PDB file of C-alpha atoms in Angstrom:
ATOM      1  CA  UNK A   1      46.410 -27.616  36.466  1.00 97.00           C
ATOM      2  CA  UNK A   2      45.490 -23.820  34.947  1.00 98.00           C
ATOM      3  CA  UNK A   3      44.480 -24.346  31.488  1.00 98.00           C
ATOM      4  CA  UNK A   4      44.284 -21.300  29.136  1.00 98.00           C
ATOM      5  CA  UNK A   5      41.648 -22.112  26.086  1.00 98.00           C
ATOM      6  CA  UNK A   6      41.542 -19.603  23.394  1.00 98.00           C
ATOM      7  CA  UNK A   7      38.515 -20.309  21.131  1.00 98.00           C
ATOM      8  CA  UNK A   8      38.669 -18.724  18.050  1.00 96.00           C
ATOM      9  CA  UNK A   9      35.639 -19.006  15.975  1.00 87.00           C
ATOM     10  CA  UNK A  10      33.365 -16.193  15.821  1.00 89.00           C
ATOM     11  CA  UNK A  11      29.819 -18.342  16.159  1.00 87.00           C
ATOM     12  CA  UNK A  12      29.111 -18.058  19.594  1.00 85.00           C
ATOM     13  CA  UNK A  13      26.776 -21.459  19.589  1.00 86.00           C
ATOM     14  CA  UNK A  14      28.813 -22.898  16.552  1.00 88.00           C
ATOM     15  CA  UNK A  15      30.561 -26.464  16.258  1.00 90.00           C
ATOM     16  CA  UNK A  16      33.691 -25.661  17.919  1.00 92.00           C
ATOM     17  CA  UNK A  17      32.282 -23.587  20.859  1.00 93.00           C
ATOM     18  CA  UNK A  18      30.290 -26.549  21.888  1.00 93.00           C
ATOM     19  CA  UNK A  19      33.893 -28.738  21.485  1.00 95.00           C
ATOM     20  CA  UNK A  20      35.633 -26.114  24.125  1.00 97.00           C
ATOM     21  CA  UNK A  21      32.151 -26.277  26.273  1.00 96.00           C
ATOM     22  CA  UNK A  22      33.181 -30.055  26.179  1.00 97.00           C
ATOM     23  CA  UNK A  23      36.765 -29.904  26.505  1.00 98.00           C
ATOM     24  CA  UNK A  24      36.239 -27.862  29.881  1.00 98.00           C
ATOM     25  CA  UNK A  25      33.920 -29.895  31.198  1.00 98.00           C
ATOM     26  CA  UNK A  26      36.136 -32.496  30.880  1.00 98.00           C
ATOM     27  CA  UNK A  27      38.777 -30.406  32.847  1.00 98.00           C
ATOM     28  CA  UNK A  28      36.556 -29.429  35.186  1.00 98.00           C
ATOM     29  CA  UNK A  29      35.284 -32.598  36.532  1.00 98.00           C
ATOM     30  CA  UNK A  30      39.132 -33.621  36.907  1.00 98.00           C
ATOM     31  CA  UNK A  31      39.874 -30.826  38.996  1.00 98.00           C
ATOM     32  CA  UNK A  32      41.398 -28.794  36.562  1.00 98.00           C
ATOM     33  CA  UNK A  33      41.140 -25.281  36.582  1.00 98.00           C
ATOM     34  CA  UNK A  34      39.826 -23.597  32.935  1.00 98.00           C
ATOM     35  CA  UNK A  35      39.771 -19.792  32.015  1.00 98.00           C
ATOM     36  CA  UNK A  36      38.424 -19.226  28.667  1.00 98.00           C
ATOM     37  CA  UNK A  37      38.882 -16.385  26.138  1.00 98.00           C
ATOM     38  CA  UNK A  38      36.830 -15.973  23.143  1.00 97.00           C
ATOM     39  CA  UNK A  39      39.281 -14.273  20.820  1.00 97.00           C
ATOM     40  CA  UNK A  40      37.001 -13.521  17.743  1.00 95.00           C
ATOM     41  CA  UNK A  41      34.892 -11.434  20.203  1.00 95.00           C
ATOM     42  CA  UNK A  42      37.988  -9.400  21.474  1.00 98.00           C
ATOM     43  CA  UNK A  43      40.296  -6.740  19.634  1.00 98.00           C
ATOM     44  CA  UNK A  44      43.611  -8.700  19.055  1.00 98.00           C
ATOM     45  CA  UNK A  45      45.472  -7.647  16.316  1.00 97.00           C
ATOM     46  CA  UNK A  46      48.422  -9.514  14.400  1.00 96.00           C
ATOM     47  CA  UNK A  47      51.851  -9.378  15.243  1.00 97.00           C
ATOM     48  CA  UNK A  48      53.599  -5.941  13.087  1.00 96.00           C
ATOM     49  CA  UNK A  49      56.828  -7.475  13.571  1.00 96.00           C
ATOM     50  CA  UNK A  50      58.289  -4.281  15.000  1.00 97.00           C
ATOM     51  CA  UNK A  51      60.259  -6.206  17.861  1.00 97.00           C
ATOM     52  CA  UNK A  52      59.730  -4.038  20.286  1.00 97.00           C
ATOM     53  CA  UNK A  53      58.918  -6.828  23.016  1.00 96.00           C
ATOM     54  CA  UNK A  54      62.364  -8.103  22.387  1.00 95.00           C
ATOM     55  CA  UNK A  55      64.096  -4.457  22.284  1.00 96.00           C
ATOM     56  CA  UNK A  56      62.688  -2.327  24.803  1.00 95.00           C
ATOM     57  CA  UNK A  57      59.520  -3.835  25.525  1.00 92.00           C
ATOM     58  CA  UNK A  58      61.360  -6.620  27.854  1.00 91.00           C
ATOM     59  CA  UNK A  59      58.671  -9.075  26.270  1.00 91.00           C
ATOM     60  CA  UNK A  60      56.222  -6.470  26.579  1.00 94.00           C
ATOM     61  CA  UNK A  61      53.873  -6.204  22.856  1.00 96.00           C
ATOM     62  CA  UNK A  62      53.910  -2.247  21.902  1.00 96.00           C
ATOM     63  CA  UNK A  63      50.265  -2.801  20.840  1.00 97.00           C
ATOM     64  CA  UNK A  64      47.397  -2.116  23.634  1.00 96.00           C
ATOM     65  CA  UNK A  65      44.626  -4.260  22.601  1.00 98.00           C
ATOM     66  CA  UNK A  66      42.414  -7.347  24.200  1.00 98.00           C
ATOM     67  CA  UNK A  67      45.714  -9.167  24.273  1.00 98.00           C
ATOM     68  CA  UNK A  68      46.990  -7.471  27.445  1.00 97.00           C
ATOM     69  CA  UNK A  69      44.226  -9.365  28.874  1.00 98.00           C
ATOM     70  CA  UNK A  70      45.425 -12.655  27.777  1.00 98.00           C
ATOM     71  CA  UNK A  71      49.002 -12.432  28.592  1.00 98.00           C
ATOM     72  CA  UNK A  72      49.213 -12.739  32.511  1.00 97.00           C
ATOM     73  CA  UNK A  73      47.367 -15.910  32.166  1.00 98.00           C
ATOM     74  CA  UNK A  74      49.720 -17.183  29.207  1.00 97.00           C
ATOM     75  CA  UNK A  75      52.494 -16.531  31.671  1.00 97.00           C
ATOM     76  CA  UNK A  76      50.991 -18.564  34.098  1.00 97.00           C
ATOM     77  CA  UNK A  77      49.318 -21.141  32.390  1.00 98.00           C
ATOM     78  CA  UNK A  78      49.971 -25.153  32.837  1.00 98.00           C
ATOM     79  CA  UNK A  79      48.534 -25.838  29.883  1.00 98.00           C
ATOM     80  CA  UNK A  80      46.819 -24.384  26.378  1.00 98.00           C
ATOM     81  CA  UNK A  81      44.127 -25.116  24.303  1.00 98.00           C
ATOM     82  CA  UNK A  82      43.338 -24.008  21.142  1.00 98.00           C
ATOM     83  CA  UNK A  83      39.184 -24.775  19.432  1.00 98.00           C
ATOM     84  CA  UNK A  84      38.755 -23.283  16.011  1.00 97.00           C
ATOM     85  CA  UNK A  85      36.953 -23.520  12.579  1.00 94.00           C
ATOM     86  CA  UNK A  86      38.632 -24.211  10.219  1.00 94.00           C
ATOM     87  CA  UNK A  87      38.296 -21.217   7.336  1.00 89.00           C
ATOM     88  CA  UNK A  88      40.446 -22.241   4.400  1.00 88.00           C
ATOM     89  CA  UNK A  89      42.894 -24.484   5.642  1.00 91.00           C
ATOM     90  CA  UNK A  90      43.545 -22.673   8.637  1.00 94.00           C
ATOM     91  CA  UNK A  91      42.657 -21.417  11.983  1.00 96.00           C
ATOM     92  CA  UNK A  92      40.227 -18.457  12.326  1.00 96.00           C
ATOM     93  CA  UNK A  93      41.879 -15.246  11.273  1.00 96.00           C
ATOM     94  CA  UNK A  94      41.009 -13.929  15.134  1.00 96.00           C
ATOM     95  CA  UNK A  95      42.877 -17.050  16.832  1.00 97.00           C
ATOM     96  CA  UNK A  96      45.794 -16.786  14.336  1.00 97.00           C
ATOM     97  CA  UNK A  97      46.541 -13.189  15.279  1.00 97.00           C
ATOM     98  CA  UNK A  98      46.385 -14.323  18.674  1.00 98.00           C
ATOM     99  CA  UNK A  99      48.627 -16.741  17.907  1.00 97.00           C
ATOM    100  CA  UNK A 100      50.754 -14.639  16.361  1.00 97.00           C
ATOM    101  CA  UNK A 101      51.079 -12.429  19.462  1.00 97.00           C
ATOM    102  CA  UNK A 102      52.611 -15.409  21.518  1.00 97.00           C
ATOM    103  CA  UNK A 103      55.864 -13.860  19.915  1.00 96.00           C
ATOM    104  CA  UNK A 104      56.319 -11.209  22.588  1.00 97.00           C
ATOM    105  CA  UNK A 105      56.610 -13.608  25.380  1.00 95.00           C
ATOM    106  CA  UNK A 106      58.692 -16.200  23.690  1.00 91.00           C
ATOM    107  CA  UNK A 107      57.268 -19.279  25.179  1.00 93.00           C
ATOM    108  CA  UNK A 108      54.649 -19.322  28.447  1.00 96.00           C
ATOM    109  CA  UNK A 109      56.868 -20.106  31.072  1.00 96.00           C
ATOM    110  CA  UNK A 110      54.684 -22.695  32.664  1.00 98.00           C
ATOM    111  CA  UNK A 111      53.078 -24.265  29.935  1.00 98.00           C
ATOM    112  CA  UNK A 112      54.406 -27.465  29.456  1.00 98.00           C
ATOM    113  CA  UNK A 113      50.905 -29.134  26.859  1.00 98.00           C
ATOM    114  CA  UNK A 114      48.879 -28.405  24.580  1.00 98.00           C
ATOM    115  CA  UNK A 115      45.662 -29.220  22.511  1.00 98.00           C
ATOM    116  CA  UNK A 116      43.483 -28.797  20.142  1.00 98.00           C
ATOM    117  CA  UNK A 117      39.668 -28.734  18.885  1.00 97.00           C
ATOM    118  CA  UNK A 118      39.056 -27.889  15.185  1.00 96.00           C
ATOM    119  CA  UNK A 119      35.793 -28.608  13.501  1.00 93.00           C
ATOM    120  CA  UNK A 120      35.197 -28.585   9.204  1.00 90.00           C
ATOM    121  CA  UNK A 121      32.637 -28.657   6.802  1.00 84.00           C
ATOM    122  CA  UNK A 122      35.135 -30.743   5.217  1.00 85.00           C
ATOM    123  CA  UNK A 123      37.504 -33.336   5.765  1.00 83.00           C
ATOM    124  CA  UNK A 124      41.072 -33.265   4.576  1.00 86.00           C
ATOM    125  CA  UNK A 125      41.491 -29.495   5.681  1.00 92.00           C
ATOM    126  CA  UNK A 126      43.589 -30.291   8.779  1.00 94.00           C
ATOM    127  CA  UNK A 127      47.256 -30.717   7.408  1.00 95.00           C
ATOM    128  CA  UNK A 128      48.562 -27.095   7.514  1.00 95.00           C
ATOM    129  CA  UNK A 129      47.067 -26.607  10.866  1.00 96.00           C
ATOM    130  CA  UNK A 130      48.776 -29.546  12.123  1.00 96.00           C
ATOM    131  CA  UNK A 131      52.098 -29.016  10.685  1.00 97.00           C
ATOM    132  CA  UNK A 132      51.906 -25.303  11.789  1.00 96.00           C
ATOM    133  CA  UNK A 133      50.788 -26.010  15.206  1.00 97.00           C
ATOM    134  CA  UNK A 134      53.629 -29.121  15.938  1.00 97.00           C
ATOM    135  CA  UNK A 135      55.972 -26.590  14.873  1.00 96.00           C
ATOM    136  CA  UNK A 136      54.930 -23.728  16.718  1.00 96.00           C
ATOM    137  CA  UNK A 137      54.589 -25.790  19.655  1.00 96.00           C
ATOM    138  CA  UNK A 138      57.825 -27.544  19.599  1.00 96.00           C
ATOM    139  CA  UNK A 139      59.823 -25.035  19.229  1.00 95.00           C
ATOM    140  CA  UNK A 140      57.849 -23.215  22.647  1.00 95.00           C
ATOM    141  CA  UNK A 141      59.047 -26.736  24.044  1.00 96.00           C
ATOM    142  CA  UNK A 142      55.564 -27.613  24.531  1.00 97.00           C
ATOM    143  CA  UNK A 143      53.985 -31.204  24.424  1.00 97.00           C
ATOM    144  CA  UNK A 144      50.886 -31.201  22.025  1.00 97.00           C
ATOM    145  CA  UNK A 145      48.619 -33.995  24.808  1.00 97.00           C
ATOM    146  CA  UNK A 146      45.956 -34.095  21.651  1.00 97.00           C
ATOM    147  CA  UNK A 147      43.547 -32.934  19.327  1.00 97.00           C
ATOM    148  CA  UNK A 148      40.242 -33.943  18.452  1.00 96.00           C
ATOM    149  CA  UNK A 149      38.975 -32.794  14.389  1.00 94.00           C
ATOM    150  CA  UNK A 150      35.305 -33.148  13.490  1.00 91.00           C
ATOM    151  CA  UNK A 151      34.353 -32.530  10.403  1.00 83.00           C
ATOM    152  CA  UNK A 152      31.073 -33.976   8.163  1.00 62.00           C
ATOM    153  CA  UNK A 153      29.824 -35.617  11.799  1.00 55.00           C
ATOM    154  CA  UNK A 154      29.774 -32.558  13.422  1.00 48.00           C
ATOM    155  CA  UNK A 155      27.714 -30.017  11.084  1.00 51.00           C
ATOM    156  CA  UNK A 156      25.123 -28.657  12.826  1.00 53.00           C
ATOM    157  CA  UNK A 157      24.303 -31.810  15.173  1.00 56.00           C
ATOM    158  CA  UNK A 158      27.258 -31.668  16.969  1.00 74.00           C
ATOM    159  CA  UNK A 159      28.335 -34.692  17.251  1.00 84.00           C
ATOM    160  CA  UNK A 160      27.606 -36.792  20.381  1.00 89.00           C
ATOM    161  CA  UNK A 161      30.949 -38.757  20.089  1.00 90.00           C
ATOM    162  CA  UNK A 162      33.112 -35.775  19.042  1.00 92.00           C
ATOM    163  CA  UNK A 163      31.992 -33.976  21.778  1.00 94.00           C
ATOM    164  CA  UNK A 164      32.702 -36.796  24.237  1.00 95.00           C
ATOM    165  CA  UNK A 165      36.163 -37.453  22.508  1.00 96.00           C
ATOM    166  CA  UNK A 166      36.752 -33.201  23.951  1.00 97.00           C
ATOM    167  CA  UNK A 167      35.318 -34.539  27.360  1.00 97.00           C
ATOM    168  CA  UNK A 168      37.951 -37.035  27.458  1.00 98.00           C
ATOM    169  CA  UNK A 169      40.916 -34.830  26.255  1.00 98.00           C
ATOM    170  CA  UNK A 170      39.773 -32.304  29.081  1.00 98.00           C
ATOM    171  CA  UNK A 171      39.662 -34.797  31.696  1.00 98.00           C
ATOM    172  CA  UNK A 172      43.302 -36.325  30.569  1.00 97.00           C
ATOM    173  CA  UNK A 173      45.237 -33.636  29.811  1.00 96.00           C
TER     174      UNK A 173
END
């Protein structure tokens, strides 16, 4: 299985970087094949909503940033996974507009799950993620396989069991 994982928080060595190091070794040890992205390094801009990929663009996004890099491998993907902070009830800004960009192409042709790793300061935070996310990923026609949330457990020790709950999410999807 190709498994696209777009990690979204800008600490390189933070809680939920060491939840997608998890979360692909997981994959990896099942056979699973992993190509990681880390968005909040890369230029990716939100969506403008000029619909251009759906009137000339032939689900092509007018806007020539770090996305372009992303997109062949959304189009080809099996599955998608998603590790972010959360910043105020949501997903990074940087993962977000990513998010956001999954407009041009409609839904990844091949993708068929998805998951998700978020990590808190706080617990209670994860509703409007959730909600958004089932939404987003139903109507793509996508199965969400499971998430794993860490909050208070995983500041700054990360978590043995949290990260071992990733592990196991990688190695099932």
């Amino acid at each position: 299985m190709k498994i696209l994982l777009l990690s979204g928080s800008p600490r390189k060595n933070g809680n939920s970087s060491a939840m997608a190091d998890a979360f692909i070794a997981g994959a990896e040890n099942a056979g699973h094949e992993v190509l990681r992205f880390d968005v909040a390094g890369m230029d990716i801009a939100g969506c403008q909503g000029c619909e251009y990929c759906h009137t000339q663009g032939e689900g092509k996004c007018i806007q020539n940033d770090d996305m372009q890099q992303i997109y062949p491998h959304l189009m080809d993907c099996d599955a998608i996974v998603f590790a972010s902070a959360v910043y105020y009830w949501t997903l990074t800004a940087q993962l977000q507009a990513a998010l956001q960009r999954f407009y041009a192409i409609g839904k990844p042709p091949k993708a068929a799950k998805f998951a998700y790793l978020l990590s808190s300061g706080s617990d209670g935070v994860y509703d409007a993620i959730d909600s958004q996310l089932k939404d987003s990923f139903d109507f793509m026609g996508i199965e969400i396989a499971g998430r794993v949330v860490a909050n208070d457990e995983a500041k700054e020790n990360k978590s043995p069991s949290k990260l071992a709950e990733c592990t196991a999410l990688g190695a099932d999807i």
